[in-house]
XYZ file of C-alpha atoms in Angstrom:
205
model
C 0.000 0.000 0.000
C 1.510 3.260 -1.130
C 1.299 6.284 1.157
C 1.924 9.792 -0.155
C 2.866 12.656 2.145
C 1.958 16.139 0.920
C 4.407 18.867 1.960
C 3.867 22.513 0.927
C 7.086 24.459 1.359
C 7.749 28.175 1.541
C 10.931 28.851 3.496
C 10.754 32.629 3.430
C 9.622 34.653 6.425
C 6.021 35.637 7.071
C 4.074 36.780 10.169
C 3.860 33.998 12.738
C 6.244 31.666 10.919
C 8.366 29.171 12.802
C 12.085 30.004 13.171
C 14.876 27.939 11.579
C 12.718 26.987 8.603
C 15.554 25.569 6.483
C 16.707 23.326 9.332
C 13.142 22.206 10.069
C 12.491 21.458 6.391
C 15.542 19.199 6.223
C 14.477 17.492 9.458
C 10.963 16.879 8.126
C 12.131 15.366 4.847
C 14.773 13.268 6.609
C 12.136 11.899 8.992
C 10.047 10.805 6.020
C 12.985 9.090 4.327
C 13.761 7.245 7.577
C 10.322 5.616 7.723
C 10.239 1.838 8.086
C 7.302 1.564 5.682
C 8.935 1.463 2.253
C 6.031 1.904 -0.204
C 5.915 5.670 0.108
C 6.508 8.953 -1.660
C 6.940 12.537 -0.525
C 5.387 15.266 -2.668
C 7.150 18.572 -1.967
C 5.374 21.611 -3.361
C 7.612 24.660 -3.681
C 5.259 27.594 -3.208
C 7.295 30.097 -5.182
C 10.376 29.284 -3.087
C 13.700 28.920 -4.899
C 15.381 27.766 -1.685
C 13.032 24.771 -1.440
C 13.930 23.785 -4.991
C 17.676 24.206 -4.448
C 17.743 22.193 -1.205
C 15.596 19.398 -2.608
C 17.580 19.008 -5.820
C 20.893 19.369 -4.008
C 20.344 17.081 -1.011
C 17.940 14.487 -2.396
C 18.847 14.210 -6.068
C 18.885 10.412 -5.852
C 15.467 10.274 -4.201
C 14.076 12.472 -6.982
C 15.568 10.185 -9.616
C 14.019 7.120 -7.955
C 10.628 8.776 -7.583
C 10.645 8.630 -3.794
C 10.396 12.417 -3.775
C 8.295 14.396 -6.248
C 9.011 18.122 -6.548
C 6.220 20.409 -7.734
C 7.229 23.987 -8.568
C 4.501 26.622 -8.262
C 4.333 30.408 -8.301
C 3.812 32.037 -4.894
C 0.282 31.875 -3.467
C -1.366 33.809 -0.696
C -0.121 32.373 2.630
C -1.824 29.183 3.848
C -3.985 28.607 0.812
C -5.138 25.011 0.425
C -4.554 25.179 -3.329
C -0.856 24.463 -2.692
C -1.671 21.194 -0.906
C -4.207 20.390 -3.618
C -1.515 20.726 -6.289
C 0.499 18.118 -4.385
C -2.488 15.786 -4.166
C -2.904 15.920 -7.923
C 0.682 14.723 -8.382
C 0.519 12.022 -5.691
C 0.327 8.374 -6.752
C -0.404 6.888 -3.328
C -3.667 5.248 -2.341
C -3.527 7.008 1.027
C -2.579 10.630 1.628
C -1.452 12.646 4.614
C 0.016 16.049 5.341
C 3.554 16.643 6.556
C 4.310 20.308 7.184
C 7.883 21.541 6.960
C 8.083 22.354 10.671
C 6.727 18.949 11.753
C 8.333 15.521 11.583
C 7.622 11.823 11.964
C 8.872 9.170 14.330
C 10.208 6.138 12.370
C 7.096 4.004 12.952
C 4.501 6.574 11.827
C 3.747 5.263 8.325
C 3.850 1.678 9.577
C 1.098 2.509 12.073
C -0.992 3.848 9.208
C -0.332 0.918 6.880
C -1.245 -1.600 9.583
C -4.509 0.171 10.436
C -6.231 1.371 7.270
C -8.122 -0.732 4.729
C -10.290 -0.322 1.639
C -13.492 -0.478 3.688
C -12.782 2.898 5.301
C -12.456 6.327 3.704
C -10.276 8.167 6.194
C -8.673 7.736 9.591
C -7.308 9.778 12.452
C -4.528 9.191 14.945
C -5.330 8.732 18.611
C -2.833 11.401 19.616
C -0.109 13.719 18.439
C 3.130 14.699 20.066
C 4.640 18.097 20.770
C 8.463 18.143 20.915
C 8.791 19.024 24.573
C 6.702 15.936 25.375
C 8.960 13.399 23.710
C 10.557 12.465 27.037
C 7.232 12.424 28.869
C 4.672 10.319 27.014
C 2.079 10.940 29.712
C 1.349 14.339 28.187
C 0.521 13.399 24.599
C -2.346 15.374 23.075
C -5.380 13.193 22.489
C -7.477 13.277 19.332
C -11.069 12.034 19.523
C -12.059 12.365 15.862
C -14.147 15.506 16.345
C -13.659 18.878 14.673
C -12.300 20.258 17.954
C -9.276 17.937 17.980
C -8.658 17.025 14.344
C -5.923 18.858 12.452
C -3.890 18.375 9.316
C -1.278 16.323 11.183
C -3.703 13.762 12.622
C -5.641 12.704 9.514
C -5.037 10.336 6.600
C -7.472 9.775 3.755
C -7.956 7.750 0.610
C -7.125 9.703 -2.513
C -10.050 8.252 -4.426
C -12.673 9.900 -2.186
C -11.683 13.181 -3.817
C -11.629 15.481 -0.785
C -10.153 18.832 -1.819
C -7.960 21.308 0.068
C -9.134 24.215 -2.103
C -10.467 27.044 0.051
C -8.978 25.698 3.275
C -7.285 27.989 5.777
C -4.146 26.582 7.360
C -4.224 29.190 10.115
C -7.118 27.303 11.714
C -5.485 23.862 11.525
C -7.304 23.366 8.232
C -10.647 22.899 9.980
C -12.460 23.392 6.679
C -10.726 20.318 5.295
C -11.469 18.344 8.464
C -15.145 19.274 8.170
C -15.115 17.850 4.651
C -13.616 14.613 5.922
C -16.257 14.328 8.629
C -18.931 14.065 5.930
C -17.557 10.600 5.160
C -18.778 8.195 7.815
C -16.468 5.242 7.174
C -13.453 6.055 9.316
C -11.250 4.551 12.007
C -8.938 5.521 14.822
C -5.252 4.658 14.320
C -3.390 3.751 17.478
C 0.315 4.483 17.881
C 0.858 7.786 16.100
C 4.350 9.033 15.488
C 3.557 12.523 14.213
C 5.375 15.357 15.974
C 3.616 18.701 15.501
C 5.764 21.671 16.425
C 3.563 24.678 15.728
C -0.118 24.147 16.472
C -2.799 25.797 18.552
C -4.228 23.558 21.252
C -7.999 23.900 21.550
């Protein structure tokens, strides 16, 4: 089962952006390449960012050649528009899709947890929790996700590409709640236990 991770990337500065964006971007991509689940691809969408293109082609030339990374080059959009993620979805070849933002990263078992949990009889799934970096040494304080709009965010959901849910019109500033509302219209879903997604810049509700 192929899993595609969708990663929009703009490494320039903007209001409220995370610091050390180049370093975080490299960490995020490296965490994807270190996954134990091998049937995977990472779709990086450069949102008008030459630095994203240069780093990707320079550091991961071999992965691009092998098709493990797909690089999509777009003109700059308005910040946080879902159209950038949607462009990545259109290029993805995986049966299952997820989001991986440049300032987040995955523990090595993350994709394996997904692959072992999803099936063709469900349309989407959500992880039972997500991790914030300062909690990595204290697993008692993981943030729980209950599958409702209050706790879902772009880092805790995976969905089948063939259900056709679009990111167009979504607002990333609100944890992409518009997209999560679209997912909730599909009633065949499941909780995935054992998440390995580390979310570094999110608002806790």
